[in-house]
mmCIF file of C-alpha atoms in Angstrom:
data_model
loop_
_atom_site.group_PDB
_atom_site.id
_atom_site.type_symbol
_atom_site.label_atom_id
_atom_site.label_comp_id
_atom_site.label_asym_id
_atom_site.label_seq_id
_atom_site.Cartn_x
_atom_site.Cartn_y
_atom_site.Cartn_z
ATOM 1 C CA UNK A 189 80.019 106.146 53.540
ATOM 2 C CA UNK A 190 81.778 107.126 56.760
ATOM 3 C CA UNK A 191 82.994 110.693 57.124
ATOM 4 C CA UNK A 192 85.532 109.670 59.759
ATOM 5 C CA UNK A 193 89.157 109.082 58.912
ATOM 6 C CA UNK A 194 90.043 105.396 58.831
ATOM 7 C CA UNK A 195 92.931 103.857 60.764
ATOM 8 C CA UNK A 196 94.396 100.408 60.048
ATOM 9 C CA UNK A 197 96.875 98.815 62.441
ATOM 10 C CA UNK A 198 97.801 95.372 63.696
ATOM 11 C CA UNK A 199 100.380 92.865 64.928
ATOM 12 C CA UNK A 200 101.948 89.598 63.859
ATOM 13 C CA UNK A 201 100.702 86.960 66.327
ATOM 14 C CA UNK A 202 103.959 85.189 67.176
ATOM 15 C CA UNK A 203 103.611 85.345 70.959
ATOM 16 C CA UNK A 204 102.140 87.445 73.732
ATOM 17 C CA UNK A 205 102.596 91.214 73.458
ATOM 18 C CA UNK A 206 105.256 92.909 75.581
ATOM 19 C CA UNK A 207 105.485 96.452 76.866
ATOM 20 C CA UNK A 208 107.490 97.477 73.813
ATOM 21 C CA UNK A 209 104.391 96.744 71.730
ATOM 22 C CA UNK A 210 102.293 98.532 74.326
ATOM 23 C CA UNK A 211 104.147 101.851 74.377
ATOM 24 C CA UNK A 212 105.094 101.669 70.708
ATOM 25 C CA UNK A 213 101.577 101.214 69.349
ATOM 26 C CA UNK A 214 98.920 99.579 71.519
ATOM 27 C CA UNK A 215 98.517 102.373 74.058
ATOM 28 C CA UNK A 216 98.168 104.918 71.264
ATOM 29 C CA UNK A 217 95.548 102.799 69.474
ATOM 30 C CA UNK A 218 93.366 102.844 72.569
ATOM 31 C CA UNK A 219 93.685 106.635 72.783
ATOM 32 C CA UNK A 220 92.764 107.023 69.102
ATOM 33 C CA UNK A 221 89.820 104.642 69.509
ATOM 34 C CA UNK A 222 88.446 106.522 72.480
ATOM 35 C CA UNK A 223 88.619 109.905 70.763
ATOM 36 C CA UNK A 224 85.656 108.822 68.640
ATOM 37 C CA UNK A 225 87.037 110.633 65.586
ATOM 38 C CA UNK A 226 88.188 107.554 63.678
ATOM 39 C CA UNK A 227 87.012 104.234 62.325
ATOM 40 C CA UNK A 228 89.661 101.898 63.719
ATOM 41 C CA UNK A 229 90.477 98.517 62.127
ATOM 42 C CA UNK A 230 92.884 96.361 64.167
ATOM 43 C CA UNK A 231 94.002 93.009 62.813
ATOM 44 C CA UNK A 232 96.006 89.958 63.762
ATOM 45 C CA UNK A 233 98.371 89.422 60.821
ATOM 46 C CA UNK A 234 98.519 85.634 60.964
ATOM 47 C CA UNK A 235 99.249 85.247 57.240
ATOM 48 C CA UNK A 236 102.169 87.631 57.532
ATOM 49 C CA UNK A 237 103.426 85.708 60.567
ATOM 50 C CA UNK A 238 103.420 82.535 58.469
ATOM 51 C CA UNK A 239 105.860 84.087 55.976
ATOM 52 C CA UNK A 240 108.685 83.124 58.337
ATOM 53 C CA UNK A 241 106.882 80.590 60.559
ATOM 54 C CA UNK A 242 105.210 78.433 57.895
ATOM 55 C CA UNK A 243 106.360 75.191 59.493
ATOM 56 C CA UNK A 244 105.128 76.055 62.988
ATOM 57 C CA UNK A 245 101.483 77.067 62.456
ATOM 58 C CA UNK A 246 100.489 75.964 65.959
ATOM 59 C CA UNK A 247 102.563 78.834 67.379
ATOM 60 C CA UNK A 248 100.570 81.291 65.273
ATOM 61 C CA UNK A 249 97.212 79.701 66.116
ATOM 62 C CA UNK A 250 97.870 79.856 69.865
ATOM 63 C CA UNK A 251 99.214 83.390 69.626
ATOM 64 C CA UNK A 252 96.034 84.678 67.961
ATOM 65 C CA UNK A 253 94.150 84.048 71.204
ATOM 66 C CA UNK A 254 96.947 85.494 73.344
ATOM 67 C CA UNK A 255 97.214 88.700 71.308
ATOM 68 C CA UNK A 256 93.425 89.087 71.288
ATOM 69 C CA UNK A 257 93.510 88.924 75.102
ATOM 70 C CA UNK A 258 96.257 91.563 75.162
ATOM 71 C CA UNK A 259 94.175 93.806 72.895
ATOM 72 C CA UNK A 260 91.084 93.576 75.085
ATOM 73 C CA UNK A 261 93.044 93.938 78.319
ATOM 74 C CA UNK A 262 94.812 97.060 77.069
ATOM 75 C CA UNK A 263 91.464 98.667 76.280
ATOM 76 C CA UNK A 264 90.605 97.934 72.663
ATOM 77 C CA UNK A 265 86.818 97.703 72.555
ATOM 78 C CA UNK A 266 85.069 95.609 69.860
ATOM 79 C CA UNK A 267 82.068 97.957 70.081
ATOM 80 C CA UNK A 268 84.320 100.859 69.041
ATOM 81 C CA UNK A 269 86.965 99.132 66.891
ATOM 82 C CA UNK A 270 86.813 96.358 64.290
ATOM 83 C CA UNK A 271 89.185 93.616 65.463
ATOM 84 C CA UNK A 272 89.755 90.855 62.904
ATOM 85 C CA UNK A 273 92.025 88.037 61.700
ATOM 86 C CA UNK A 274 93.895 88.579 58.434
ATOM 87 C CA UNK A 275 93.493 85.031 57.095
ATOM 88 C CA UNK A 276 89.710 85.251 57.385
ATOM 89 C CA UNK A 277 89.582 87.995 54.723
ATOM 90 C CA UNK A 278 90.262 86.215 51.369
ATOM 91 C CA UNK A 279 89.885 89.497 49.486
ATOM 92 C CA UNK A 280 93.272 90.579 50.866
ATOM 93 C CA UNK A 281 95.054 87.778 49.008
ATOM 94 C CA UNK A 282 93.386 88.715 45.724
ATOM 95 C CA UNK A 283 94.327 92.372 46.133
ATOM 96 C CA UNK A 284 97.907 91.318 46.863
ATOM 97 C CA UNK A 285 98.024 89.410 43.552
ATOM 98 C CA UNK A 286 96.976 92.472 41.567
ATOM 99 C CA UNK A 287 99.441 94.700 43.425
ATOM 100 C CA UNK A 288 102.374 92.322 42.878
ATOM 101 C CA UNK A 289 102.183 93.046 39.161
ATOM 102 C CA UNK A 290 102.898 96.713 39.888
ATOM 103 C CA UNK A 291 106.080 96.200 41.956
ATOM 104 C CA UNK A 292 109.460 95.041 40.711
ATOM 105 C CA UNK A 293 111.562 92.432 42.483
ATOM 106 C CA UNK A 294 114.413 94.941 42.678
ATOM 107 C CA UNK A 295 112.152 97.459 44.470
ATOM 108 C CA UNK A 296 111.154 94.870 47.056
ATOM 109 C CA UNK A 297 114.779 93.904 47.635
ATOM 110 C CA UNK A 298 115.694 97.566 48.193
ATOM 111 C CA UNK A 299 113.116 98.075 50.949
ATOM 112 C CA UNK A 300 115.290 98.964 54.014
ATOM 113 C CA UNK A 301 112.932 97.330 56.520
ATOM 114 C CA UNK A 302 112.815 94.077 54.562
ATOM 115 C CA UNK A 303 116.597 94.093 54.056
ATOM 116 C CA UNK A 304 117.156 94.531 57.793
ATOM 117 C CA UNK A 305 114.713 91.784 58.733
ATOM 118 C CA UNK A 306 116.148 89.358 56.157
ATOM 119 C CA UNK A 307 119.585 89.922 57.676
ATOM 120 C CA UNK A 308 118.282 89.506 61.246
ATOM 121 C CA UNK A 309 116.495 86.267 60.420
ATOM 122 C CA UNK A 310 119.529 84.766 58.655
ATOM 123 C CA UNK A 311 117.659 83.501 55.608
ATOM 124 C CA UNK A 312 120.781 83.626 53.425
ATOM 125 C CA UNK A 313 119.809 82.533 49.930
ATOM 126 C CA UNK A 314 116.648 80.813 51.198
ATOM 127 C CA UNK A 315 114.355 83.832 51.565
ATOM 128 C CA UNK A 316 110.705 82.680 51.506
ATOM 129 C CA UNK A 317 108.962 84.372 48.586
ATOM 130 C CA UNK A 318 106.061 85.263 50.871
ATOM 131 C CA UNK A 319 108.442 87.115 53.190
ATOM 132 C CA UNK A 320 110.037 89.112 50.401
ATOM 133 C CA UNK A 321 106.661 90.287 49.095
ATOM 134 C CA UNK A 322 105.018 90.972 52.444
ATOM 135 C CA UNK A 323 105.168 94.763 51.866
ATOM 136 C CA UNK A 324 102.729 94.108 49.008
ATOM 137 C CA UNK A 325 100.479 92.171 51.377
ATOM 138 C CA UNK A 326 100.667 95.095 53.805
ATOM 139 C CA UNK A 327 99.595 97.431 51.025
ATOM 140 C CA UNK A 328 96.579 95.194 50.422
ATOM 141 C CA UNK A 329 95.728 95.239 54.138
ATOM 142 C CA UNK A 330 95.861 99.026 54.257
ATOM 143 C CA UNK A 331 94.080 99.796 50.997
ATOM 144 C CA UNK A 332 91.322 97.204 51.441
ATOM 145 C CA UNK A 333 89.921 99.367 54.228
ATOM 146 C CA UNK A 334 90.821 102.674 52.530
ATOM 147 C CA UNK A 335 92.865 103.604 55.569
ATOM 148 C CA UNK A 336 94.001 107.227 55.659
ATOM 149 C CA UNK A 337 96.228 106.692 58.684
ATOM 150 C CA UNK A 338 98.496 103.829 59.764
ATOM 151 C CA UNK A 339 100.120 104.016 63.237
ATOM 152 C CA UNK A 340 103.527 102.291 63.063
ATOM 153 C CA UNK A 341 106.992 102.477 64.551
ATOM 154 C CA UNK A 342 109.614 104.644 62.897
ATOM 155 C CA UNK A 343 111.274 101.531 61.461
ATOM 156 C CA UNK A 344 108.160 100.951 59.353
ATOM 157 C CA UNK A 345 108.366 104.208 57.379
ATOM 158 C CA UNK A 346 109.715 102.380 54.292
ATOM 159 C CA UNK A 347 106.682 100.062 54.383
ATOM 160 C CA UNK A 348 104.266 102.992 54.346
ATOM 161 C CA UNK A 349 106.157 104.586 51.467
ATOM 162 C CA UNK A 350 105.969 101.323 49.518
ATOM 163 C CA UNK A 351 102.187 101.263 50.011
ATOM 164 C CA UNK A 352 101.928 104.857 48.816
ATOM 165 C CA UNK A 353 103.908 103.944 45.692
ATOM 166 C CA UNK A 354 101.607 100.994 44.986
ATOM 167 C CA UNK A 355 98.524 103.189 45.395
ATOM 168 C CA UNK A 356 99.915 105.748 42.954
ATOM 169 C CA UNK A 357 100.912 103.034 40.472
ATOM 170 C CA UNK A 358 97.476 101.430 40.601
ATOM 171 C CA UNK A 359 95.512 104.664 40.323
ATOM 172 C CA UNK A 360 97.703 105.846 37.426
ATOM 173 C CA UNK A 361 97.647 102.508 35.596
ATOM 174 C CA UNK A 362 93.867 102.205 35.707
ATOM 175 C CA UNK A 363 92.989 105.917 35.593
ATOM 176 C CA UNK A 364 91.084 105.819 38.874
ATOM 177 C CA UNK A 365 91.118 107.242 42.385
ATOM 178 C CA UNK A 366 89.650 104.160 44.017
ATOM 179 C CA UNK A 367 92.661 103.537 46.284
ATOM 180 C CA UNK A 368 93.549 105.909 49.138
ATOM 181 C CA UNK A 369 97.156 106.963 49.758
ATOM 182 C CA UNK A 370 97.812 106.493 53.491
ATOM 183 C CA UNK A 371 99.864 108.529 55.931
ATOM 184 C CA UNK A 372 101.899 107.001 58.738
ATOM 185 C CA UNK A 373 101.352 108.000 62.371
ATOM 186 C CA UNK A 374 104.646 107.719 64.232
ATOM 187 C CA UNK A 375 105.381 107.755 67.996
ATOM 188 C CA UNK A 376 105.666 111.227 69.562
ATOM 189 C CA UNK A 377 107.985 109.848 72.213
ATOM 190 C CA UNK A 378 111.068 108.691 70.296
ATOM 191 C CA UNK A 379 112.201 106.604 73.280
ATOM 192 C CA UNK A 380 108.845 104.842 73.521
ATOM 193 C CA UNK A 381 108.887 104.082 69.821
ATOM 194 C CA UNK A 382 111.935 101.856 70.251
ATOM 195 C CA UNK A 383 111.853 100.553 73.817
ATOM 196 C CA UNK A 384 115.028 98.518 74.421
ATOM 197 C CA UNK A 385 115.139 95.212 76.251
ATOM 198 C CA UNK A 386 115.726 94.862 79.981
ATOM 199 C CA UNK A 387 119.353 93.974 79.237
ATOM 200 C CA UNK A 388 119.971 97.157 77.243
ATOM 201 C CA UNK A 389 119.760 95.283 73.951
ATOM 202 C CA UNK A 390 118.213 97.466 71.243
ATOM 203 C CA UNK A 391 115.502 94.885 70.678
ATOM 204 C CA UNK A 392 112.977 93.559 73.186
ATOM 205 C CA UNK A 393 111.975 90.052 72.134
ATOM 206 C CA UNK A 394 110.828 86.678 73.382
ATOM 207 C CA UNK A 395 113.846 84.931 71.855
ATOM 208 C CA UNK A 396 116.231 87.150 73.841
ATOM 209 C CA UNK A 397 114.192 86.687 77.039
ATOM 210 C CA UNK A 398 114.571 90.409 77.781
ATOM 211 C CA UNK A 399 110.992 91.635 77.780
ATOM 212 C CA UNK A 400 108.154 92.395 80.172
ATOM 213 C CA UNK A 401 104.825 91.014 78.940
ATOM 214 C CA UNK A 402 101.369 92.440 79.520
ATOM 215 C CA UNK A 403 100.428 89.044 80.949
ATOM 216 C CA UNK A 404 103.277 88.918 83.509
ATOM 217 C CA UNK A 405 102.086 88.575 87.103
ATOM 218 C CA UNK A 406 103.394 90.911 89.794
ATOM 219 C CA UNK A 407 106.080 88.470 91.016
ATOM 220 C CA UNK A 408 107.427 88.024 87.490
ATOM 221 C CA UNK A 409 107.350 91.772 86.938
ATOM 222 C CA UNK A 410 109.304 92.345 90.156
ATOM 223 C CA UNK A 411 111.960 89.761 89.256
ATOM 224 C CA UNK A 412 112.425 91.268 85.813
ATOM 225 C CA UNK A 413 112.676 94.838 87.076
ATOM 226 C CA UNK A 414 115.187 93.874 89.764
ATOM 227 C CA UNK A 415 117.340 92.168 87.099
ATOM 228 C CA UNK A 416 117.444 95.198 84.785
ATOM 229 C CA UNK A 417 120.650 96.550 83.310
ATOM 230 C CA UNK A 418 121.839 99.749 85.005
ATOM 231 C CA UNK A 419 125.416 101.033 85.269
ATOM 232 C CA UNK A 420 127.913 98.168 85.748
ATOM 233 C CA UNK A 421 130.391 100.599 87.334
ATOM 234 C CA UNK A 422 127.887 101.795 89.939
ATOM 235 C CA UNK A 423 128.934 99.295 92.593
ATOM 236 C CA UNK A 424 128.351 101.239 95.792
ATOM 237 C CA UNK A 425 125.471 103.591 96.617
ATOM 238 C CA UNK A 426 127.842 106.524 97.088
ATOM 239 C CA UNK A 427 129.470 106.029 93.662
ATOM 240 C CA UNK A 428 128.429 108.435 90.878
ATOM 241 C CA UNK A 429 126.287 106.572 88.378
ATOM 242 C CA UNK A 430 125.649 106.798 84.647
ATOM 243 C CA UNK A 431 122.085 107.835 83.759
ATOM 244 C CA UNK A 432 122.523 107.643 79.982
ATOM 245 C CA UNK A 433 122.076 104.051 78.809
ATOM 246 C CA UNK A 434 120.664 103.018 82.201
ATOM 247 C CA UNK A 435 117.531 101.017 81.431
ATOM 248 C CA UNK A 436 115.818 101.882 84.724
ATOM 249 C CA UNK A 437 115.889 105.599 83.951
ATOM 250 C CA UNK A 438 115.043 104.979 80.309
ATOM 251 C CA UNK A 439 111.897 103.096 81.369
ATOM 252 C CA UNK A 440 111.034 105.774 83.920
ATOM 253 C CA UNK A 441 111.178 108.377 81.143
ATOM 254 C CA UNK A 442 108.795 106.287 79.037
ATOM 255 C CA UNK A 443 106.301 105.197 81.712
ATOM 256 C CA UNK A 444 106.435 108.075 84.154
ATOM 257 C CA UNK A 445 103.553 110.546 83.959
ATOM 258 C CA UNK A 446 103.554 114.301 84.505
ATOM 259 C CA UNK A 447 103.304 113.834 88.284
ATOM 260 C CA UNK A 448 106.459 111.682 88.246
ATOM 261 C CA UNK A 449 108.580 114.096 86.222
ATOM 262 C CA UNK A 450 110.049 116.094 89.109
ATOM 263 C CA UNK A 451 110.893 113.026 91.168
ATOM 264 C CA UNK A 452 112.531 111.317 88.181
ATOM 265 C CA UNK A 453 114.618 114.441 87.485
ATOM 266 C CA UNK A 454 115.726 114.566 91.140
ATOM 267 C CA UNK A 455 116.597 110.845 91.133
ATOM 268 C CA UNK A 456 118.707 111.263 87.988
ATOM 269 C CA UNK A 457 120.588 114.142 89.568
ATOM 270 C CA UNK A 458 121.185 112.236 92.795
ATOM 271 C CA UNK A 459 122.212 109.062 90.965
ATOM 272 C CA UNK A 460 124.703 110.940 88.779
ATOM 273 C CA UNK A 461 126.217 112.687 91.804
ATOM 274 C CA UNK A 462 126.319 109.559 93.960
ATOM 275 C CA UNK A 463 124.135 108.618 96.892
ATOM 276 C CA UNK A 464 121.298 106.734 95.195
ATOM 277 C CA UNK A 465 121.362 102.942 94.867
ATOM 278 C CA UNK A 466 120.065 100.791 92.038
ATOM 279 C CA UNK A 467 117.663 98.905 94.295
ATOM 280 C CA UNK A 468 115.831 102.096 95.231
ATOM 281 C CA UNK A 469 115.508 103.229 91.610
ATOM 282 C CA UNK A 470 114.233 99.809 90.588
ATOM 283 C CA UNK A 471 111.633 99.767 93.358
ATOM 284 C CA UNK A 472 110.328 103.096 92.149
ATOM 285 C CA UNK A 473 110.204 101.819 88.556
ATOM 286 C CA UNK A 474 108.279 98.759 89.744
ATOM 287 C CA UNK A 475 105.737 101.063 91.372
ATOM 288 C CA UNK A 476 105.405 103.130 88.176
ATOM 289 C CA UNK A 477 105.093 100.065 85.930
ATOM 290 C CA UNK A 478 102.568 98.286 88.115
ATOM 291 C CA UNK A 479 100.405 101.397 88.238
ATOM 292 C CA UNK A 480 99.971 101.080 84.478
ATOM 293 C CA UNK A 481 100.225 97.326 83.958
ATOM 294 C CA UNK A 482 98.282 96.139 87.028
ATOM 295 C CA UNK A 483 94.799 96.998 85.688
ATOM 296 C CA UNK A 484 95.704 95.490 82.286
ATOM 297 C CA UNK A 485 96.834 92.276 83.970
ATOM 298 C CA UNK A 486 93.586 92.020 85.940
ATOM 299 C CA UNK A 487 91.387 92.607 82.882
ATOM 300 C CA UNK A 488 93.344 90.005 80.932
ATOM 301 C CA UNK A 489 92.717 87.373 83.588
ATOM 302 C CA UNK A 490 88.973 88.113 83.437
ATOM 303 C CA UNK A 491 88.772 87.861 79.628
ATOM 304 C CA UNK A 492 90.809 84.625 79.673
ATOM 305 C CA UNK A 493 88.047 82.930 81.684
ATOM 306 C CA UNK A 494 85.858 82.835 78.552
ATOM 307 C CA UNK A 495 87.931 82.283 75.418
ATOM 308 C CA UNK A 496 84.788 81.304 73.524
ATOM 309 C CA UNK A 497 83.565 84.865 73.882
ATOM 310 C CA UNK A 498 86.954 86.190 72.730
ATOM 311 C CA UNK A 499 86.807 84.099 69.533
ATOM 312 C CA UNK A 500 83.212 85.117 68.945
ATOM 313 C CA UNK A 501 84.390 88.737 69.067
ATOM 314 C CA UNK A 502 87.099 87.933 66.496
ATOM 315 C CA UNK A 503 84.576 86.163 64.252
ATOM 316 C CA UNK A 504 82.150 89.100 64.324
ATOM 317 C CA UNK A 505 84.977 91.545 63.645
ATOM 318 C CA UNK A 506 86.265 89.449 60.761
ATOM 319 C CA UNK A 507 82.815 89.301 59.167
ATOM 320 C CA UNK A 508 82.481 93.073 59.413
ATOM 321 C CA UNK A 509 85.976 93.611 57.991
ATOM 322 C CA UNK A 510 85.339 91.195 55.123
ATOM 323 C CA UNK A 511 82.285 93.151 54.014
ATOM 324 C CA UNK A 512 84.393 96.315 53.771
ATOM 325 C CA UNK A 513 87.255 94.572 51.943
ATOM 326 C CA UNK A 514 84.832 92.925 49.512
ATOM 327 C CA UNK A 515 83.423 96.307 48.564
ATOM 328 C CA UNK A 516 86.906 97.712 47.897
ATOM 329 C CA UNK A 517 87.880 94.655 45.849
ATOM 330 C CA UNK A 518 84.749 95.083 43.755
ATOM 331 C CA UNK A 519 85.754 98.690 43.025
ATOM 332 C CA UNK A 520 89.302 97.594 42.187
ATOM 333 C CA UNK A 521 88.049 94.980 39.714
ATOM 334 C CA UNK A 522 85.712 97.526 38.187
ATOM 335 C CA UNK A 523 88.667 99.860 37.630
ATOM 336 C CA UNK A 524 90.707 97.032 36.108
ATOM 337 C CA UNK A 525 87.803 95.843 33.932
ATOM 338 C CA UNK A 526 87.744 92.407 35.582
ATOM 339 C CA UNK A 527 84.097 92.382 36.628
ATOM 340 C CA UNK A 528 83.125 90.585 33.418
ATOM 341 C CA UNK A 529 79.622 89.556 34.342
ATOM 342 C CA UNK A 530 78.221 92.734 35.840
#
């Protein structure tokens, strides 16, 4: 049995990953992986994606490959992390069934994250049952690998708490300690944890066309940066400008490193006083972004030349993950008394 702490994290494959995903979770996963202190399981939650995209499976299928490329390009290493596809682990569905008996419908409906997402998606009275119970599926994902730690955005705190409740309910009901109660790991940089869109919208998303993607080429990146929302009242260079709510400065705060800090502070001061134009600030942001995203973009292009190898990596990771999940499920059924023929 491993003595390392176990981390479980993943993404819904509904399109390529953007820089909001990168600073909110992906960059941190690579850091955690490379510390060598953890066993890291990273999965593509295709079954969860189908809870609100059931009638467009092709979108999910194509996105699995795209997200896998983003993972590899950002630095996730299949020799250090187990990267797998949710639907290839049938044990997760069985665990979900057992857990559903321990959660009330009212509790699921009270989950703040689910309530918000139901409202955003406009389901009305036609909420897919799979969507409503996806916190239970998440609990199965986490507990199947006995994850101690789950890196998520701050908006996912209610999901972690729901998993912890399910773990306690199961262990109490069956007088066991087989399931591990996880802790959430949340972004240190509050701004990075909720990176707004280029237009200042609170959400960066494909549907709003306000995101920068890890796969964007340099020309696309430049066009997007130059179109960013700044201060609509900052018309002339000499006019005092608003730093707060200005997406260029917000992104500089998130992507700038320690060496950039003094220059960013000076630019904010100059912009607020008047005498610094938007074009100059955007050019500097482009330089900062490309410093980080350029190497990722190049690695992604290399991996994309051999998608067969990418899928072979996913297959090997899924087989490894299934072995772990099968062992946990066996322990769960032992605790429940369902292993009749042992």
